[in-house]
Amino acid sequence: MCPDCEDFARTVLLLGQLALYADTTGADLDFVNAISPSLAVSLPEPPPGTFPPGYDPNKGPDYPGEGR
């Protein structure tokens, strides 16, 4: 396993659990808003093979109301 694969998987899991928590009744949204950016920023580079060769996350269809 690559050195960052475990960290990447753990951080993605935590982000998913935080998203589920945010949708529960009575969730502390101040906590969610404080923690989610920190988790997202701490993501290491994705493990090799996560995206196809030549993948560019900045290319793709325009979002509604957004023109290029």
PDB file of N, CA and C in Angstrom:
ATOM      1  N   MET A   1       0.853  -1.172   0.000  1.00  0.00           N
ATOM      2  CA  MET A   1       0.000   0.000   0.000  1.00  0.00           C
ATOM      3  C   MET A   1       0.900   1.237   0.000  1.00  0.00           C
ATOM      4  N   CYS A   2       0.497   2.265  -0.744  1.00  0.00           N
ATOM      5  CA  CYS A   2       1.313   3.486  -0.807  1.00  0.00           C
ATOM      6  C   CYS A   2       1.301   4.199   0.546  1.00  0.00           C
ATOM      7  N   PRO A   3       2.301   5.011   0.824  1.00  0.00           N
ATOM      8  CA  PRO A   3       2.426   5.625   2.154  1.00  0.00           C
ATOM      9  C   PRO A   3       1.258   6.530   2.538  1.00  0.00           C
ATOM     10  N   ASP A   4       0.657   7.212   1.560  1.00  0.00           N
ATOM     11  CA  ASP A   4      -0.427   8.147   1.884  1.00  0.00           C
ATOM     12  C   ASP A   4      -1.817   7.538   1.725  1.00  0.00           C
ATOM     13  N   CYS A   5      -1.912   6.325   1.249  1.00  0.00           N
ATOM     14  CA  CYS A   5      -3.225   5.716   0.989  1.00  0.00           C
ATOM     15  C   CYS A   5      -4.061   5.614   2.262  1.00  0.00           C
ATOM     16  N   GLU A   6      -3.454   5.186   3.341  1.00  0.00           N
ATOM     17  CA  GLU A   6      -4.201   5.029   4.590  1.00  0.00           C
ATOM     18  C   GLU A   6      -4.683   6.385   5.110  1.00  0.00           C
ATOM     19  N   ASP A   7      -3.817   7.396   5.054  1.00  0.00           N
ATOM     20  CA  ASP A   7      -4.219   8.733   5.501  1.00  0.00           C
ATOM     21  C   ASP A   7      -5.342   9.288   4.637  1.00  0.00           C
ATOM     22  N   PHE A   8      -5.227   9.100   3.320  1.00  0.00           N
ATOM     23  CA  PHE A   8      -6.256   9.578   2.397  1.00  0.00           C
ATOM     24  C   PHE A   8      -7.596   8.918   2.703  1.00  0.00           C
ATOM     25  N   ALA A   9      -7.591   7.597   2.827  1.00  0.00           N
ATOM     26  CA  ALA A   9      -8.828   6.855   3.096  1.00  0.00           C
ATOM     27  C   ALA A   9      -9.440   7.261   4.440  1.00  0.00           C
ATOM     28  N   ARG A  10      -8.612   7.438   5.454  1.00  0.00           N
ATOM     29  CA  ARG A  10      -9.108   7.824   6.770  1.00  0.00           C
ATOM     30  C   ARG A  10      -9.736   9.218   6.728  1.00  0.00           C
ATOM     31  N   THR A  11      -9.093  10.148   6.037  1.00  0.00           N
ATOM     32  CA  THR A  11      -9.607  11.520   5.966  1.00  0.00           C
ATOM     33  C   THR A  11     -10.907  11.570   5.173  1.00  0.00           C
ATOM     34  N   VAL A  12     -10.983  10.839   4.087  1.00  0.00           N
ATOM     35  CA  VAL A  12     -12.226  10.781   3.304  1.00  0.00           C
ATOM     36  C   VAL A  12     -13.345  10.176   4.154  1.00  0.00           C
ATOM     37  N   LEU A  13     -13.030   9.146   4.911  1.00  0.00           N
ATOM     38  CA  LEU A  13     -14.021   8.540   5.798  1.00  0.00           C
ATOM     39  C   LEU A  13     -14.517   9.555   6.836  1.00  0.00           C
ATOM     40  N   LEU A  14     -13.605  10.302   7.443  1.00  0.00           N
ATOM     41  CA  LEU A  14     -13.989  11.307   8.433  1.00  0.00           C
ATOM     42  C   LEU A  14     -14.862  12.398   7.811  1.00  0.00           C
ATOM     43  N   LEU A  15     -14.526  12.823   6.587  1.00  0.00           N
ATOM     44  CA  LEU A  15     -15.356  13.816   5.911  1.00  0.00           C
ATOM     45  C   LEU A  15     -16.761  13.271   5.649  1.00  0.00           C
ATOM     46  N   GLY A  16     -16.846  12.017   5.269  1.00  0.00           N
ATOM     47  CA  GLY A  16     -18.151  11.391   5.049  1.00  0.00           C
ATOM     48  C   GLY A  16     -18.962  11.291   6.331  1.00  0.00           C
ATOM     49  N   GLN A  17     -18.297  10.896   7.410  1.00  0.00           N
ATOM     50  CA  GLN A  17     -19.003  10.805   8.698  1.00  0.00           C
ATOM     51  C   GLN A  17     -19.447  12.179   9.174  1.00  0.00           C
ATOM     52  N   LEU A  18     -18.641  13.199   8.933  1.00  0.00           N
ATOM     53  CA  LEU A  18     -19.008  14.555   9.303  1.00  0.00           C
ATOM     54  C   LEU A  18     -20.211  15.030   8.493  1.00  0.00           C
ATOM     55  N   ALA A  19     -20.249  14.687   7.214  1.00  0.00           N
ATOM     56  CA  ALA A  19     -21.402  15.041   6.374  1.00  0.00           C
ATOM     57  C   ALA A  19     -22.673  14.357   6.869  1.00  0.00           C
ATOM     58  N   LEU A  20     -22.566  13.089   7.254  1.00  0.00           N
ATOM     59  CA  LEU A  20     -23.733  12.389   7.798  1.00  0.00           C
ATOM     60  C   LEU A  20     -24.191  13.022   9.108  1.00  0.00           C
ATOM     61  N   TYR A  21     -23.228  13.369   9.961  1.00  0.00           N
ATOM     62  CA  TYR A  21     -23.555  14.017  11.229  1.00  0.00           C
ATOM     63  C   TYR A  21     -24.261  15.354  10.984  1.00  0.00           C
ATOM     64  N   ALA A  22     -23.798  16.112   9.999  1.00  0.00           N
ATOM     65  CA  ALA A  22     -24.388  17.426   9.709  1.00  0.00           C
ATOM     66  C   ALA A  22     -25.856  17.316   9.327  1.00  0.00           C
ATOM     67  N   ASP A  23     -26.267  16.168   8.783  1.00  0.00           N
ATOM     68  CA  ASP A  23     -27.657  15.976   8.375  1.00  0.00           C
ATOM     69  C   ASP A  23     -28.541  15.425   9.485  1.00  0.00           C
ATOM     70  N   THR A  24     -27.996  15.183  10.661  1.00  0.00           N
ATOM     71  CA  THR A  24     -28.816  14.665  11.754  1.00  0.00           C
ATOM     72  C   THR A  24     -29.523  15.805  12.483  1.00  0.00           C
ATOM     73  N   THR A  25     -30.637  15.484  13.080  1.00  0.00           N
ATOM     74  CA  THR A  25     -31.377  16.463  13.859  1.00  0.00           C
ATOM     75  C   THR A  25     -30.559  16.856  15.083  1.00  0.00           C
ATOM     76  N   GLY A  26     -30.434  18.154  15.304  1.00  0.00           N
ATOM     77  CA  GLY A  26     -29.713  18.644  16.469  1.00  0.00           C
ATOM     78  C   GLY A  26     -28.207  18.688  16.306  1.00  0.00           C
ATOM     79  N   ALA A  27     -27.717  18.501  15.077  1.00  0.00           N
ATOM     80  CA  ALA A  27     -26.274  18.540  14.847  1.00  0.00           C
ATOM     81  C   ALA A  27     -25.736  19.935  15.163  1.00  0.00           C
ATOM     82  N   ASP A  28     -24.558  19.988  15.706  1.00  0.00           N
ATOM     83  CA  ASP A  28     -23.894  21.251  16.009  1.00  0.00           C
ATOM     84  C   ASP A  28     -23.225  21.752  14.729  1.00  0.00           C
ATOM     85  N   LEU A  29     -23.925  22.623  14.000  1.00  0.00           N
ATOM     86  CA  LEU A  29     -23.424  23.074  12.706  1.00  0.00           C
ATOM     87  C   LEU A  29     -22.223  24.007  12.839  1.00  0.00           C
ATOM     88  N   ASP A  30     -22.071  24.654  13.988  1.00  0.00           N
ATOM     89  CA  ASP A  30     -20.862  25.445  14.211  1.00  0.00           C
ATOM     90  C   ASP A  30     -19.646  24.524  14.235  1.00  0.00           C
ATOM     91  N   PHE A  31     -19.793  23.355  14.863  1.00  0.00           N
ATOM     92  CA  PHE A  31     -18.726  22.358  14.888  1.00  0.00           C
ATOM     93  C   PHE A  31     -18.418  21.882  13.466  1.00  0.00           C
ATOM     94  N   VAL A  32     -19.457  21.559  12.720  1.00  0.00           N
ATOM     95  CA  VAL A  32     -19.282  21.072  11.345  1.00  0.00           C
ATOM     96  C   VAL A  32     -18.568  22.125  10.502  1.00  0.00           C
ATOM     97  N   ASN A  33     -19.000  23.384  10.615  1.00  0.00           N
ATOM     98  CA  ASN A  33     -18.395  24.456   9.827  1.00  0.00           C
ATOM     99  C   ASN A  33     -16.951  24.730  10.230  1.00  0.00           C
ATOM    100  N   ALA A  34     -16.610  24.467  11.474  1.00  0.00           N
ATOM    101  CA  ALA A  34     -15.231  24.683  11.936  1.00  0.00           C
ATOM    102  C   ALA A  34     -14.313  23.537  11.534  1.00  0.00           C
ATOM    103  N   ILE A  35     -14.819  22.316  11.538  1.00  0.00           N
ATOM    104  CA  ILE A  35     -13.983  21.135  11.310  1.00  0.00           C
ATOM    105  C   ILE A  35     -13.852  20.761   9.838  1.00  0.00           C
ATOM    106  N   SER A  36     -14.915  20.908   9.060  1.00  0.00           N
ATOM    107  CA  SER A  36     -14.884  20.424   7.677  1.00  0.00           C
ATOM    108  C   SER A  36     -13.788  21.065   6.825  1.00  0.00           C
ATOM    109  N   PRO A  37     -13.549  22.383   6.893  1.00  0.00           N
ATOM    110  CA  PRO A  37     -12.446  22.917   6.083  1.00  0.00           C
ATOM    111  C   PRO A  37     -11.086  22.362   6.513  1.00  0.00           C
ATOM    112  N   SER A  38     -10.913  22.157   7.802  1.00  0.00           N
ATOM    113  CA  SER A  38      -9.641  21.619   8.284  1.00  0.00           C
ATOM    114  C   SER A  38      -9.408  20.204   7.772  1.00  0.00           C
ATOM    115  N   LEU A  39     -10.448  19.404   7.762  1.00  0.00           N
ATOM    116  CA  LEU A  39     -10.307  18.044   7.236  1.00  0.00           C
ATOM    117  C   LEU A  39     -10.029  18.073   5.740  1.00  0.00           C
ATOM    118  N   ALA A  40     -10.750  18.913   5.014  1.00  0.00           N
ATOM    119  CA  ALA A  40     -10.568  18.973   3.565  1.00  0.00           C
ATOM    120  C   ALA A  40      -9.151  19.414   3.204  1.00  0.00           C
ATOM    121  N   VAL A  41      -8.621  20.391   3.920  1.00  0.00           N
ATOM    122  CA  VAL A  41      -7.276  20.890   3.648  1.00  0.00           C
ATOM    123  C   VAL A  41      -6.226  19.842   3.998  1.00  0.00           C
ATOM    124  N   SER A  42      -6.523  18.978   4.959  1.00  0.00           N
ATOM    125  CA  SER A  42      -5.533  17.991   5.387  1.00  0.00           C
ATOM    126  C   SER A  42      -5.468  16.770   4.472  1.00  0.00           C
ATOM    127  N   LEU A  43      -6.317  16.707   3.449  1.00  0.00           N
ATOM    128  CA  LEU A  43      -6.258  15.577   2.528  1.00  0.00           C
ATOM    129  C   LEU A  43      -4.898  15.543   1.827  1.00  0.00           C
ATOM    130  N   PRO A  44      -4.221  14.412   1.888  1.00  0.00           N
ATOM    131  CA  PRO A  44      -2.970  14.301   1.123  1.00  0.00           C
ATOM    132  C   PRO A  44      -3.300  14.128  -0.357  1.00  0.00           C
ATOM    133  N   GLU A  45      -2.282  14.125  -1.175  1.00  0.00           N
ATOM    134  CA  GLU A  45      -2.494  13.856  -2.597  1.00  0.00           C
ATOM    135  C   GLU A  45      -3.199  12.508  -2.735  1.00  0.00           C
ATOM    136  N   PRO A  46      -4.150  12.393  -3.675  1.00  0.00           N
ATOM    137  CA  PRO A  46      -4.820  11.102  -3.861  1.00  0.00           C
ATOM    138  C   PRO A  46      -3.819  10.008  -4.229  1.00  0.00           C
ATOM    139  N   PRO A  47      -4.094   8.793  -3.786  1.00  0.00           N
ATOM    140  CA  PRO A  47      -3.201   7.682  -4.139  1.00  0.00           C
ATOM    141  C   PRO A  47      -3.142   7.486  -5.656  1.00  0.00           C
ATOM    142  N   PRO A  48      -2.029   6.972  -6.161  1.00  0.00           N
ATOM    143  CA  PRO A  48      -1.926   6.705  -7.602  1.00  0.00           C
ATOM    144  C   PRO A  48      -3.055   5.797  -8.067  1.00  0.00           C
ATOM    145  N   GLY A  49      -3.604   6.112  -9.220  1.00  0.00           N
ATOM    146  CA  GLY A  49      -4.672   5.298  -9.789  1.00  0.00           C
ATOM    147  C   GLY A  49      -6.063   5.736  -9.362  1.00  0.00           C
ATOM    148  N   THR A  50      -6.171   6.745  -8.498  1.00  0.00           N
ATOM    149  CA  THR A  50      -7.486   7.230  -8.081  1.00  0.00           C
ATOM    150  C   THR A  50      -8.200   7.896  -9.250  1.00  0.00           C
ATOM    151  N   PHE A  51      -7.453   8.648 -10.049  1.00  0.00           N
ATOM    152  CA  PHE A  51      -8.011   9.333 -11.209  1.00  0.00           C
ATOM    153  C   PHE A  51      -7.323   8.810 -12.460  1.00  0.00           C
ATOM    154  N   PRO A  52      -8.022   8.852 -13.604  1.00  0.00           N
ATOM    155  CA  PRO A  52      -7.399   8.363 -14.835  1.00  0.00           C
ATOM    156  C   PRO A  52      -6.240   9.263 -15.260  1.00  0.00           C
ATOM    157  N   PRO A  53      -5.305   8.731 -16.052  1.00  0.00           N
ATOM    158  CA  PRO A  53      -4.176   9.538 -16.529  1.00  0.00           C
ATOM    159  C   PRO A  53      -4.675  10.769 -17.284  1.00  0.00           C
ATOM    160  N   GLY A  54      -4.069  11.913 -17.028  1.00  0.00           N
ATOM    161  CA  GLY A  54      -4.449  13.145 -17.710  1.00  0.00           C
ATOM    162  C   GLY A  54      -5.672  13.834 -17.128  1.00  0.00           C
ATOM    163  N   TYR A  55      -6.201  13.314 -16.025  1.00  0.00           N
ATOM    164  CA  TYR A  55      -7.395  13.910 -15.418  1.00  0.00           C
ATOM    165  C   TYR A  55      -7.087  15.327 -14.928  1.00  0.00           C
ATOM    166  N   ASP A  56      -7.957  16.267 -15.277  1.00  0.00           N
ATOM    167  CA  ASP A  56      -7.809  17.649 -14.825  1.00  0.00           C
ATOM    168  C   ASP A  56      -9.107  18.049 -14.130  1.00  0.00           C
ATOM    169  N   PRO A  57      -9.080  18.255 -12.822  1.00  0.00           N
ATOM    170  CA  PRO A  57     -10.319  18.573 -12.104  1.00  0.00           C
ATOM    171  C   PRO A  57     -10.895  19.933 -12.482  1.00  0.00           C
ATOM    172  N   ASN A  58     -10.131  20.757 -13.181  1.00  0.00           N
ATOM    173  CA  ASN A  58     -10.619  22.075 -13.575  1.00  0.00           C
ATOM    174  C   ASN A  58     -11.323  22.074 -14.919  1.00  0.00           C
ATOM    175  N   LYS A  59     -11.314  20.943 -15.597  1.00  0.00           N
ATOM    176  CA  LYS A  59     -12.012  20.831 -16.878  1.00  0.00           C
ATOM    177  C   LYS A  59     -13.269  20.004 -16.675  1.00  0.00           C
ATOM    178  N   GLY A  60     -14.285  20.358 -17.381  1.00  0.00           N
ATOM    179  CA  GLY A  60     -15.529  19.621 -17.300  1.00  0.00           C
ATOM    180  C   GLY A  60     -16.678  20.527 -17.686  1.00  0.00           C
ATOM    181  N   PRO A  61     -17.884  20.062 -17.509  1.00  0.00           N
ATOM    182  CA  PRO A  61     -19.032  20.873 -17.915  1.00  0.00           C
ATOM    183  C   PRO A  61     -19.175  22.109 -17.025  1.00  0.00           C
ATOM    184  N   ASP A  62     -19.744  23.156 -17.605  1.00  0.00           N
ATOM    185  CA  ASP A  62     -20.033  24.357 -16.835  1.00  0.00           C
ATOM    186  C   ASP A  62     -21.179  24.080 -15.867  1.00  0.00           C
ATOM    187  N   TYR A  63     -21.107  24.706 -14.702  1.00  0.00           N
ATOM    188  CA  TYR A  63     -22.215  24.633 -13.770  1.00  0.00           C
ATOM    189  C   TYR A  63     -23.282  25.623 -14.221  1.00  0.00           C
ATOM    190  N   PRO A  64     -24.540  25.400 -13.853  1.00  0.00           N
ATOM    191  CA  PRO A  64     -25.594  26.345 -14.255  1.00  0.00           C
ATOM    192  C   PRO A  64     -25.237  27.763 -13.812  1.00  0.00           C
ATOM    193  N   GLY A  65     -25.392  28.707 -14.744  1.00  0.00           N
ATOM    194  CA  GLY A  65     -25.109  30.103 -14.438  1.00  0.00           C
ATOM    195  C   GLY A  65     -23.647  30.461 -14.527  1.00  0.00           C
ATOM    196  N   GLU A  66     -22.820  29.524 -14.931  1.00  0.00           N
ATOM    197  CA  GLU A  66     -21.385  29.758 -15.015  1.00  0.00           C
ATOM    198  C   GLU A  66     -20.943  29.565 -16.454  1.00  0.00           C
ATOM    199  N   GLY A  67     -20.361  30.581 -17.030  1.00  0.00           N
ATOM    200  CA  GLY A  67     -19.906  30.469 -18.419  1.00  0.00           C
ATOM    201  C   GLY A  67     -18.410  30.538 -18.490  1.00  0.00           C
ATOM    202  N   ARG A  68     -17.877  29.975 -19.553  1.00  0.00           N
ATOM    203  CA  ARG A  68     -16.417  30.018 -19.753  1.00  0.00           C
ATOM    204  C   ARG A  68     -16.079  30.936 -20.885  1.00  0.00           C
TER     205      ARG A  68
END
